[in-house]
């Protein structure tokens, strides 16, 4: 494994509209930044691995280096002896519909609309289109088959109290929380006047094509009821739609659509409750939030310092400069490999309004004494280092990826208990999200890794991360991640796409030929289980003096390899 690079997040309702698209940030380093300045708090590495692993190698002489359950009361700050951070009362979800009254009409105060099915007319749906919907056992149930034109769904207008539907303002809410079950998936759409053709009441779209391209997010269904939150920041328009501002002050309706994309579709949907989620309460200053189970990356801007890649880009010209820009101008994670744990807080402070992603990589017997050997000298030293990071992050916003490769390699008897300790310590901070490294799709089998994650404290963590510094294709990682998720309480996950643009490189892990940059970092994934696609490994940093970087030690920037990764990128 390997790599380093930063991210940062900040969510404000004022920036929510642009967050429906890619929200990665391409920030240049601040004036006076030096990649070799240990005060920047950055640690570089490269990958060196045992068989089948990803392996992290710390560069010699390289550059410097959870949320608690929402509630009211106080939390003891680790920033100073006896200090406390008061927690404000938590804003509750606004229940839009729970179907308990059995009348098929919105029951929430201030809303008025009826639930109805709608379809392209090519199949059969129950209840029939425009027929009254009578909830079954306190839930709405829609069943339909054989729709082949554009699909079938169920919709509810939000305000028809005047006799025709008019838009309502949902801008004060962060998203939708849904309790549902069924088969397959549906697109949850927010219907705006500007995305609705004038043939429908309230529509203002007059384009010849591209109307009805509503902002939507995917709701994945299973046989049992699950509760899922879809942040409005994750809602996107389809590619064919007329490009329209996502104006949440003007919402006509909410649709649940099984969309036909070139093949017949069915719908089997049970809705038990639909709620609106409020913005997170502020804790410890502007921008900090309590974890309420939603995606902490939603609506955030990722922070990057550029590092050695930016220096290479800045000193190059012509085609090489254009290629290196693909790396230097995209955000990556910061790696902490020991040393002063206070660097964590300084990195976050330096990120300003952006969201920082940190990687903690200092567990004892790191890499089983392989190419990335090192780490804390004892469990006690490691625990003290983790506590120092937690203290430096008190009152701040950040995501921490814990100990790449540690669970997959399983180098010591204390590995799982130490990661569990780290999760507990870091999650004492309301603004810190924690993701445990879970290997990748071509390494440890999902059932085995799930057991290790459980022992390592996944229940208390925000989620897990996959493919850190490896090359597995995103599609395989999504399948692997979802297999893991289903076994560990439906926890969400992060995917490292830094070098997976050309897929797995066989048994090669050290600067393999033919690799390419994967999808650019983004906090908009369209899948509530995938919290973000990130560049955790810093592309271009050598995995070791091997492969395409035979003369470059691990962790140092290898320009020739960086150029190859950029030439083979997916963008």
Coordinates of C-alpha atoms in Angstrom, one line a residue:
X1 CA 0.0 0.0 0.0
X2 CA 1.3 3.5 0.3
X3 CA 0.7 7.1 -0.4
X4 CA -0.3 10.3 1.3
X5 CA -2.6 13.2 0.7
X6 CA -5.2 15.5 2.2
X7 CA -8.9 16.2 2.1
X8 CA -11.2 18.6 3.8
X9 CA -14.9 19.0 4.1
X10 CA -17.3 21.7 5.0
X11 CA -21.0 21.8 4.4
X12 CA -23.1 24.8 4.2
X13 CA -26.6 25.1 2.8
X14 CA -25.4 28.0 0.6
X15 CA -23.1 25.6 -1.3
X16 CA -25.5 22.7 -1.5
X17 CA -26.6 23.4 -5.1
X18 CA -23.2 22.9 -6.6
X19 CA -22.6 19.8 -4.4
X20 CA -25.0 17.8 -6.6
X21 CA -22.2 17.6 -9.0
X22 CA -18.5 16.7 -8.3
X23 CA -17.3 18.6 -5.3
X24 CA -13.6 17.7 -5.4
X25 CA -11.3 20.6 -4.8
X26 CA -8.2 21.4 -6.8
X27 CA -6.4 23.7 -4.3
X28 CA -2.8 24.8 -4.9
X29 CA -0.5 24.8 -1.9
X30 CA -0.3 28.0 0.1
X31 CA 2.4 30.4 -0.6
X32 CA 5.6 29.3 1.0
X33 CA 4.6 25.7 1.2
X34 CA 7.5 23.2 1.0
X35 CA 6.9 19.5 0.5
X36 CA 10.0 18.9 2.6
X37 CA 8.9 21.0 5.5
X38 CA 8.0 18.8 8.5
X39 CA 5.9 21.6 9.9
X40 CA 3.4 20.9 7.1
X41 CA 2.6 17.7 9.0
X42 CA 2.7 15.4 5.9
X43 CA 4.3 12.0 5.7
X44 CA 4.9 10.4 2.4
X45 CA 5.2 6.8 1.6
X46 CA 5.3 4.3 -1.1
X47 CA 4.0 0.8 -1.2
X48 CA 6.0 -2.3 -0.4
X49 CA 4.0 -5.3 0.4
X50 CA 4.0 -8.9 1.4
X51 CA 2.5 -11.4 -1.0
X52 CA -1.0 -10.5 -2.1
X53 CA -0.8 -7.3 -0.1
X54 CA -0.6 -3.6 -0.9
X55 CA 2.2 -2.8 1.4
X56 CA 3.2 0.7 2.7
X57 CA 6.8 1.9 2.7
X58 CA 7.8 4.9 4.6
X59 CA 10.3 7.1 2.7
X60 CA 13.6 7.7 4.5
X61 CA 14.0 11.4 5.0
X62 CA 10.5 12.1 3.4
X63 CA 8.6 15.2 4.0
X64 CA 6.9 15.8 7.4
X65 CA 4.7 13.9 7.9
X66 CA -16.3 9.9 15.2
X67 CA -18.6 11.2 15.7
X68 CA -20.4 10.3 18.8
X69 CA -24.1 9.6 18.8
X70 CA -26.1 12.8 18.4
X71 CA -27.6 14.1 21.5
X72 CA -27.7 17.0 23.9
X73 CA -25.5 17.5 26.9
X74 CA -21.7 17.8 27.1
X75 CA -18.7 16.0 25.8
X76 CA -15.3 16.2 27.6
X77 CA -12.8 17.7 25.2
X78 CA -9.4 16.1 24.8
X79 CA -8.0 19.6 24.0
X80 CA -7.4 20.4 27.7
X81 CA -7.8 19.1 31.2
X82 CA -11.4 19.2 32.3
X83 CA -12.6 21.3 29.4
X84 CA -16.0 20.6 28.0
X85 CA -17.7 21.3 24.8
X86 CA -21.5 22.0 25.2
X87 CA -23.7 20.1 22.7
X88 CA -26.8 21.9 21.4
X89 CA -30.2 20.2 21.3
X90 CA -30.4 17.9 18.3
X91 CA -32.8 18.9 15.6
X92 CA -35.1 16.0 15.0
X93 CA -36.1 14.4 11.6
X94 CA -39.3 15.8 10.2
X95 CA -41.6 12.9 9.5
X96 CA -43.3 13.6 6.2
X97 CA -45.3 10.4 6.0
X98 CA -45.5 7.2 8.1
X99 CA -48.7 5.8 6.5
X100 CA -50.2 5.1 9.9
X101 CA -53.4 7.0 9.1
X102 CA -54.2 4.7 6.1
X103 CA -55.6 7.4 3.8
X104 CA -52.9 7.7 1.1
X105 CA -52.5 11.4 1.8
X106 CA -49.5 13.3 3.3
X107 CA -50.1 13.6 7.0
X108 CA -47.4 16.1 8.0
X109 CA -48.4 19.6 9.0
X110 CA -47.8 22.1 6.2
X111 CA -47.9 19.5 3.5
X112 CA -50.8 18.4 1.4
X113 CA -50.7 15.8 -1.4
X114 CA -51.8 12.3 -2.3
X115 CA -49.7 9.3 -3.2
X116 CA -50.2 7.9 -6.7
X117 CA -48.6 5.5 -9.1
X118 CA -47.5 6.6 -12.6
X119 CA -46.1 4.7 -15.5
X120 CA -45.3 4.7 -19.2
X121 CA -48.4 2.5 -19.8
X122 CA -46.5 -0.5 -21.2
X123 CA -47.0 -2.8 -18.2
X124 CA -49.2 -3.4 -15.2
X125 CA -49.0 -1.8 -11.8
X126 CA -50.9 -2.1 -8.6
X127 CA -52.4 0.1 -7.4
X128 CA -53.4 1.2 -10.8
X129 CA -52.4 4.7 -12.1
X130 CA -54.7 7.4 -10.6
X131 CA -56.4 4.8 -8.3
X132 CA -56.6 5.6 -4.6
X133 CA -53.7 4.1 -2.7
X134 CA -54.6 2.4 0.6
X135 CA -51.5 1.7 2.8
X136 CA -51.1 -2.0 3.9
X137 CA -50.0 -2.7 7.4
X138 CA -48.8 0.9 7.9
X139 CA -46.8 1.0 4.7
X140 CA -47.3 1.9 1.1
X141 CA -46.9 -1.0 -1.3
X142 CA -46.4 -0.8 -5.1
X143 CA -46.0 -3.8 -7.4
X144 CA -45.6 -3.6 -11.2
X145 CA -44.1 -5.6 -14.1
X146 CA -43.2 -5.3 -17.7
X147 CA -42.5 -1.5 -18.3
X148 CA -40.3 -1.0 -21.3
X149 CA -40.5 2.7 -22.3
X150 CA -39.3 4.9 -19.4
X151 CA -40.6 3.0 -16.4
X152 CA -43.0 3.0 -13.5
X153 CA -43.1 4.6 -10.1
X154 CA -45.0 6.2 -7.2
X155 CA -45.1 9.9 -6.5
X156 CA -46.5 12.4 -4.0
X157 CA -47.1 16.1 -4.5
X158 CA -46.0 18.2 -1.6
X159 CA -48.7 20.9 -1.7
X160 CA -51.9 20.7 -3.6
X161 CA -54.0 22.5 -1.0
X162 CA -55.0 25.2 -3.5
X163 CA -56.4 22.6 -6.0
X164 CA -53.2 22.4 -8.0
X165 CA -49.7 21.6 -7.0
X166 CA -47.4 24.4 -6.0
X167 CA -43.7 24.2 -5.0
X168 CA -42.6 24.1 -1.3
X169 CA -39.3 25.1 0.2
X170 CA -37.1 22.2 1.4
X171 CA -33.8 24.2 1.5
X172 CA -33.6 24.0 5.3
X173 CA -33.4 20.2 5.2
X174 CA -30.3 18.2 4.4
X175 CA -31.9 15.2 2.7
X176 CA -34.4 12.4 2.9
X177 CA -34.4 9.5 5.4
X178 CA -36.4 6.5 4.1
X179 CA -37.4 3.2 5.7
X180 CA -38.1 0.8 2.8
X181 CA -37.8 -2.7 1.4
X182 CA -38.4 -4.4 -1.9
X183 CA -36.5 -5.7 -4.9
X184 CA -33.8 -4.0 -6.9
X185 CA -33.5 -0.3 -6.6
X186 CA -35.5 2.9 -7.4
X187 CA -34.4 6.4 -8.3
X188 CA -35.6 8.9 -5.7
X189 CA -36.3 12.1 -7.5
X190 CA -37.0 15.7 -6.3
X191 CA -39.3 17.3 -8.9
X192 CA -38.6 20.9 -9.6
X193 CA -40.6 23.3 -11.9
X194 CA -37.5 23.8 -14.0
X195 CA -37.0 20.1 -14.6
X196 CA -40.7 19.5 -15.4
X197 CA -42.3 20.0 -18.8
X198 CA -45.0 22.6 -19.2
X199 CA -47.5 19.8 -20.0
X200 CA -47.6 19.0 -16.3
X201 CA -49.0 21.3 -13.7
X202 CA -46.3 23.6 -12.3
X203 CA -43.7 22.7 -14.9
X204 CA -41.7 25.5 -16.6
X205 CA -39.3 23.4 -18.8
X206 CA -39.9 24.3 -22.5
X207 CA -36.9 22.5 -24.1
X208 CA -37.5 20.2 -27.1
X209 CA -35.6 17.4 -25.2
X210 CA -34.2 17.0 -21.7
X211 CA -37.2 17.9 -19.6
X212 CA -38.0 15.6 -16.7
X213 CA -34.3 15.1 -16.0
X214 CA -35.0 15.5 -12.2
X215 CA -32.3 15.4 -9.6
X216 CA -32.2 11.9 -8.2
X217 CA -30.3 9.5 -5.9
X218 CA -30.4 5.7 -5.9
X219 CA -32.3 3.8 -3.2
X220 CA -31.1 0.2 -3.0
X221 CA -33.8 -2.2 -1.7
X222 CA -33.5 -5.5 0.2
X223 CA -35.9 -8.2 1.4
X224 CA -36.0 -6.6 4.9
X225 CA -36.7 -3.0 5.9
X226 CA -33.7 -0.8 6.1
X227 CA -33.3 2.8 6.9
X228 CA -31.3 4.9 4.5
X229 CA -30.4 8.6 4.3
X230 CA -30.0 10.2 0.9
X231 CA -28.4 13.7 1.3
X232 CA -29.7 16.2 -1.2
X233 CA -26.1 16.9 -2.0
X234 CA -25.8 13.5 -3.6
X235 CA -28.8 14.0 -6.0
X236 CA -27.7 14.4 -9.6
X237 CA -29.4 14.9 -12.9
X238 CA -29.1 12.3 -15.7
X239 CA -26.7 13.0 -18.5
X240 CA -29.5 13.7 -21.0
X241 CA -31.2 16.3 -18.9
X242 CA -31.4 20.0 -19.5
X243 CA -28.8 21.4 -17.1
X244 CA -30.8 23.0 -14.3
X245 CA -30.0 24.6 -10.9
X246 CA -30.9 22.4 -8.0
X247 CA -33.2 24.9 -6.3
X248 CA -34.5 23.2 -3.2
X249 CA -36.7 26.2 -2.4
X250 CA -38.9 25.0 -5.3
X251 CA -39.9 21.3 -4.9
X252 CA -43.1 20.1 -6.4
X253 CA -43.1 16.4 -5.6
X254 CA -41.0 13.4 -4.7
X255 CA -40.9 10.4 -7.0
X256 CA -39.8 6.8 -6.5
X257 CA -39.0 5.6 -10.1
X258 CA -38.0 2.3 -11.5
X259 CA -36.4 3.6 -14.6
X260 CA -36.3 1.6 -17.9
X261 CA -32.9 2.1 -19.5
X262 CA -33.2 0.0 -22.6
X263 CA -34.7 -3.0 -21.0
X264 CA -38.1 -3.8 -19.3
X265 CA -38.3 -3.1 -15.6
X266 CA -40.4 -4.1 -12.7
X267 CA -41.1 -2.4 -9.3
X268 CA -41.6 -4.0 -5.9
X269 CA -41.5 -1.3 -3.3
X270 CA -42.7 -1.0 0.3
X271 CA -42.3 2.4 2.0
X272 CA -42.7 2.5 5.8
X273 CA -41.6 6.0 6.5
X274 CA -40.4 9.1 4.7
X275 CA -38.6 11.9 6.7
X276 CA -36.7 15.1 6.0
X277 CA -33.4 15.3 7.8
X278 CA -32.4 18.7 9.3
X279 CA -28.9 20.3 8.9
X280 CA -26.4 19.1 11.5
X281 CA -26.2 21.2 14.7
X282 CA -23.0 23.2 15.2
X283 CA -20.5 21.9 17.8
X284 CA -17.4 23.6 18.9
X285 CA -17.4 26.4 16.4
X286 CA -18.4 27.1 12.8
X287 CA -18.6 24.1 10.5
X288 CA -18.3 21.3 13.1
X289 CA -21.1 18.7 13.2
X290 CA -22.4 15.8 15.1
X291 CA -22.5 12.4 13.4
X292 CA -26.1 11.5 12.8
X293 CA -25.4 8.5 10.6
X294 CA -25.4 10.4 7.3
X295 CA -22.4 10.7 4.9
X296 CA -19.9 13.0 6.5
X297 CA -18.4 13.7 3.0
X298 CA -21.7 14.9 1.6
X299 CA -21.5 18.4 0.3
X300 CA -17.9 18.8 1.3
X301 CA -14.9 20.1 -0.6
X302 CA -11.8 17.9 -0.4
X303 CA -8.5 19.5 0.6
X304 CA -5.1 19.0 -1.0
X305 CA -1.7 20.4 -0.5
X306 CA -0.4 19.2 -3.9
X307 CA 2.9 17.9 -2.3
X308 CA 5.7 16.7 -4.5
X309 CA 3.3 16.3 -7.5
X310 CA 2.7 20.0 -7.4
X311 CA 6.4 20.8 -7.4
X312 CA 6.9 18.5 -10.4
X313 CA 4.0 20.1 -12.2
X314 CA 5.1 23.6 -11.4
X315 CA 8.6 22.9 -12.8
X316 CA 7.5 21.2 -16.0
X317 CA 6.2 22.5 -19.3
X318 CA 4.3 21.4 -22.4
X319 CA 2.6 18.0 -22.5
X320 CA 4.3 16.8 -19.3
X321 CA 2.8 19.7 -17.4
X322 CA -0.6 18.9 -18.7
X323 CA -0.3 15.3 -17.7
X324 CA 1.1 16.1 -14.2
X325 CA -1.8 18.6 -13.7
X326 CA -4.1 15.6 -13.5
X327 CA -2.3 14.5 -10.3
X328 CA -1.2 17.8 -8.8
X329 CA -4.6 19.5 -9.1
X330 CA -6.6 16.7 -7.5
X331 CA -6.9 16.2 -3.7
X332 CA -5.3 13.3 -1.9
X333 CA -4.9 12.1 1.7
X334 CA -2.4 13.1 4.4
X335 CA -0.5 10.2 5.9
X336 CA 0.6 10.2 9.6
X337 CA 3.3 7.6 10.2
X338 CA 4.5 8.4 13.7
X339 CA 6.1 11.5 15.0
X340 CA 4.2 14.3 16.6
X341 CA 0.5 13.4 16.7
X342 CA -0.2 17.1 17.0
X343 CA 0.5 17.3 13.2
X344 CA -3.1 16.0 12.7
X345 CA -4.7 19.1 14.2
X346 CA -2.3 21.4 12.4
X347 CA -3.0 19.8 9.1
X348 CA -6.8 20.3 9.6
X349 CA -6.2 23.9 10.7
X350 CA -4.2 24.6 7.6
X351 CA -7.0 23.2 5.4
X352 CA -9.3 26.1 6.2
X353 CA -12.8 25.5 5.0
X354 CA -11.9 22.3 3.2
X355 CA -12.3 18.7 4.5
X356 CA -9.2 16.8 5.5
X357 CA -8.7 13.1 5.1
X358 CA -5.9 11.7 7.3
X359 CA -4.4 8.2 7.3
X360 CA -3.1 6.8 10.6
X361 CA -0.3 4.3 9.8
X362 CA 1.8 3.6 12.9
X363 CA 0.6 0.3 14.3
X364 CA 3.3 -1.9 16.0
X365 CA 5.0 -4.4 13.7
X366 CA 3.7 -2.5 10.7
X367 CA 3.8 -4.5 7.5
X368 CA 5.0 -7.6 9.4
X369 CA 8.6 -6.2 9.3
X370 CA 8.3 -6.1 5.5
X371 CA 9.1 -3.2 3.1
X372 CA 7.0 -0.8 5.1
X373 CA 8.3 -2.0 8.5
X374 CA 8.2 0.4 11.4
X375 CA 5.4 1.7 13.6
X376 CA 5.1 2.3 17.3
X377 CA 7.5 0.3 19.5
X378 CA 4.8 -1.0 21.8
X379 CA 1.0 -1.1 22.2
X380 CA 1.3 1.5 24.9
X381 CA 3.2 3.9 22.7
X382 CA 0.7 3.4 19.9
X383 CA -2.2 4.1 22.2
X384 CA -0.5 7.3 23.4
X385 CA 0.1 8.4 19.8
X386 CA -3.6 7.8 18.9
X387 CA -4.7 9.7 22.0
X388 CA -2.5 12.5 20.9
X389 CA -4.1 12.6 17.4
X390 CA -7.6 12.6 19.1
X391 CA -6.6 15.4 21.3
X392 CA -5.2 17.5 18.4
X393 CA -8.5 17.0 16.5
X394 CA -10.8 18.1 19.4
X395 CA -13.5 20.4 18.0
X396 CA -12.3 19.9 14.4
X397 CA -13.7 18.2 11.3
X398 CA -11.8 15.4 9.6
X399 CA -11.9 11.8 8.4
X400 CA -9.4 9.3 9.5
X401 CA -8.5 6.1 7.7
X402 CA -7.0 3.6 10.1
X403 CA -4.0 1.4 9.5
X404 CA -3.9 0.3 5.9
X405 CA -3.1 -3.4 5.5
X406 CA -3.1 -4.1 9.2
X407 CA -6.2 -6.3 9.3
X408 CA -5.4 -8.0 6.0
X409 CA -1.8 -8.9 7.0
X410 CA -2.8 -9.5 10.7
X411 CA 0.8 -9.1 11.9
X412 CA 0.3 -9.4 15.6
X413 CA -2.1 -10.6 18.3
X414 CA -2.8 -7.1 19.4
X415 CA -3.7 -5.7 15.9
X416 CA -7.5 -5.9 16.2
X417 CA -7.6 -4.7 19.8
X418 CA -5.3 -1.7 19.0
X419 CA -7.5 -0.7 16.1
X420 CA -10.5 -1.0 18.3
X421 CA -8.8 1.3 20.8
X422 CA -8.1 3.8 18.0
X423 CA -11.7 3.8 16.9
X424 CA -12.9 4.5 20.4
X425 CA -10.4 7.3 21.1
X426 CA -10.9 9.1 17.8
X427 CA -14.7 8.8 17.8
X428 CA -14.9 10.6 21.1
X429 CA -14.6 13.7 18.9
X430 CA -18.0 14.6 17.4
X431 CA -16.5 15.9 14.2
X432 CA -14.2 13.0 13.4
X433 CA -15.3 10.2 11.1
X434 CA -13.3 7.0 11.2
X435 CA -12.9 4.3 8.5
X436 CA -11.0 1.1 9.2
X437 CA -9.0 -0.3 6.3
X438 CA -10.6 -3.5 4.9
X439 CA -8.1 -4.7 2.3
X440 CA -9.3 -5.1 -1.2
X441 CA -11.3 -7.4 -3.5
X442 CA -8.4 -9.7 -4.4
X443 CA -6.9 -10.3 -1.0
X444 CA -8.8 -11.5 2.1
X445 CA -12.2 -13.1 1.5
X446 CA -15.1 -10.9 2.6
X447 CA -16.4 -13.3 5.4
X448 CA -12.9 -13.4 7.0
X449 CA -12.4 -9.7 6.7
X450 CA -15.8 -9.0 8.1
X451 CA -14.9 -11.0 11.3
X452 CA -11.7 -9.0 11.6
X453 CA -13.5 -5.7 11.2
X454 CA -16.0 -6.6 13.8
X455 CA -13.2 -7.4 16.3
X456 CA -11.5 -4.1 15.4
X457 CA -14.6 -2.1 16.3
X458 CA -16.4 -1.5 13.1
X459 CA -19.7 -1.2 15.0
X460 CA -18.4 2.1 16.5
X461 CA -16.6 3.3 13.4
X462 CA -18.1 5.4 10.6
X463 CA -17.3 2.7 8.1
X464 CA -14.3 1.1 6.3
X465 CA -12.0 1.7 3.3
X466 CA -11.0 -0.6 0.5
X467 CA -8.2 -0.7 -2.2
X468 CA -5.8 1.7 -0.4
X469 CA -2.8 1.9 -2.7
X470 CA -3.9 -1.1 -4.8
X471 CA -5.2 -1.4 -8.4
X472 CA -8.4 -3.4 -8.2
X473 CA -11.2 -2.1 -10.5
X474 CA -13.9 0.0 -9.0
X475 CA -16.7 -2.4 -10.0
X476 CA -15.1 -5.3 -8.1
X477 CA -14.4 -3.0 -5.1
X478 CA -18.1 -2.0 -5.0
X479 CA -19.2 -5.6 -5.0
X480 CA -16.6 -6.5 -2.3
X481 CA -17.5 -3.5 -0.2
X482 CA -21.2 -4.3 -0.3
X483 CA -20.4 -7.9 0.7
X484 CA -18.5 -6.7 3.6
X485 CA -21.1 -4.1 4.5
X486 CA -23.9 -6.6 4.6
X487 CA -21.9 -8.6 7.1
X488 CA -21.0 -5.7 9.4
X489 CA -24.2 -3.9 9.9
X490 CA -24.6 -2.2 6.5
X491 CA -21.6 0.1 7.2
X492 CA -20.6 2.5 4.3
X493 CA -17.2 2.5 2.8
X494 CA -14.6 4.6 0.9
X495 CA -12.8 3.5 -2.3
X496 CA -9.2 4.4 -3.2
X497 CA -9.3 5.0 -7.0
X498 CA -5.9 6.6 -7.2
X499 CA -4.3 4.0 -9.5
X500 CA -7.0 1.6 -10.5
X501 CA -7.9 3.2 -13.9
X502 CA -6.6 0.2 -15.8
X503 CA -7.6 -2.5 -13.3
X504 CA -5.7 -5.1 -11.5
X505 CA -2.0 -5.6 -12.4
X506 CA -1.9 -9.3 -11.8
X507 CA 0.5 -10.2 -9.0
X508 CA 2.5 -7.0 -9.4
X509 CA 2.1 -4.4 -6.6
X510 CA 5.3 -2.3 -6.9
X511 CA 5.0 0.5 -9.5
X512 CA 3.6 -2.0 -12.1
X513 CA 3.6 -1.1 -15.7
X514 CA 0.3 -0.2 -17.4
X515 CA -1.4 1.2 -14.4
X516 CA -3.4 4.5 -14.7
X517 CA -5.2 7.1 -12.6
X518 CA -8.7 6.0 -11.7
X519 CA -11.8 8.1 -11.2
X520 CA -11.0 11.6 -9.9
X521 CA -11.7 12.1 -6.2
X522 CA -15.4 12.9 -5.5
X523 CA -17.9 13.0 -2.7
X524 CA -20.8 12.4 -5.1
X525 CA -21.1 8.7 -5.8
X526 CA -24.8 8.1 -6.3
X527 CA -24.7 5.2 -3.9
X528 CA -25.4 5.8 -0.2
X529 CA -23.1 2.9 0.8
X530 CA -20.1 4.5 -1.1
X531 CA -19.3 7.6 0.9
X532 CA -16.6 8.8 -1.4
X533 CA -14.0 7.9 -4.1
X534 CA -10.7 9.1 -2.9
X535 CA -7.0 9.2 -3.8
X536 CA -5.6 7.8 -0.6
X537 CA -2.4 6.8 -2.2
X538 CA -0.5 9.8 -3.6
X539 CA -0.2 8.9 -7.3
X540 CA 3.4 9.2 -8.5
X541 CA 5.0 8.3 -5.2
X542 CA 7.1 5.2 -5.6
X543 CA 6.2 1.9 -4.0
X544 CA 9.8 1.1 -3.7
X545 CA 13.0 0.8 -5.9
X546 CA 11.3 -1.6 -8.2
X547 CA 9.0 -1.8 -11.2
X548 CA 8.8 1.4 -13.2
X549 CA 10.7 3.3 -10.5
X550 CA 13.8 1.1 -10.2
X551 CA 16.0 4.0 -8.9
X552 CA 13.5 5.7 -6.7
X553 CA 13.2 4.7 -3.0
X554 CA 9.7 4.1 -1.5
X555 CA 7.7 7.3 -0.8
X556 CA 9.7 9.6 -3.1
X557 CA 8.1 11.1 -6.2
X558 CA 8.8 9.2 -9.4
X559 CA 8.1 11.6 -12.3
X560 CA 8.4 9.0 -15.0
X561 CA 5.8 6.8 -13.3
X562 CA 3.6 9.7 -12.5
X563 CA 3.5 10.6 -16.2
X564 CA 2.7 7.0 -17.1
X565 CA -0.2 6.9 -14.6
X566 CA -1.5 10.2 -16.1
X567 CA -1.2 8.9 -19.7
X568 CA -3.2 5.8 -18.7
X569 CA -5.8 7.7 -16.7
X570 CA -9.6 7.3 -17.2
X571 CA -10.0 11.0 -17.6

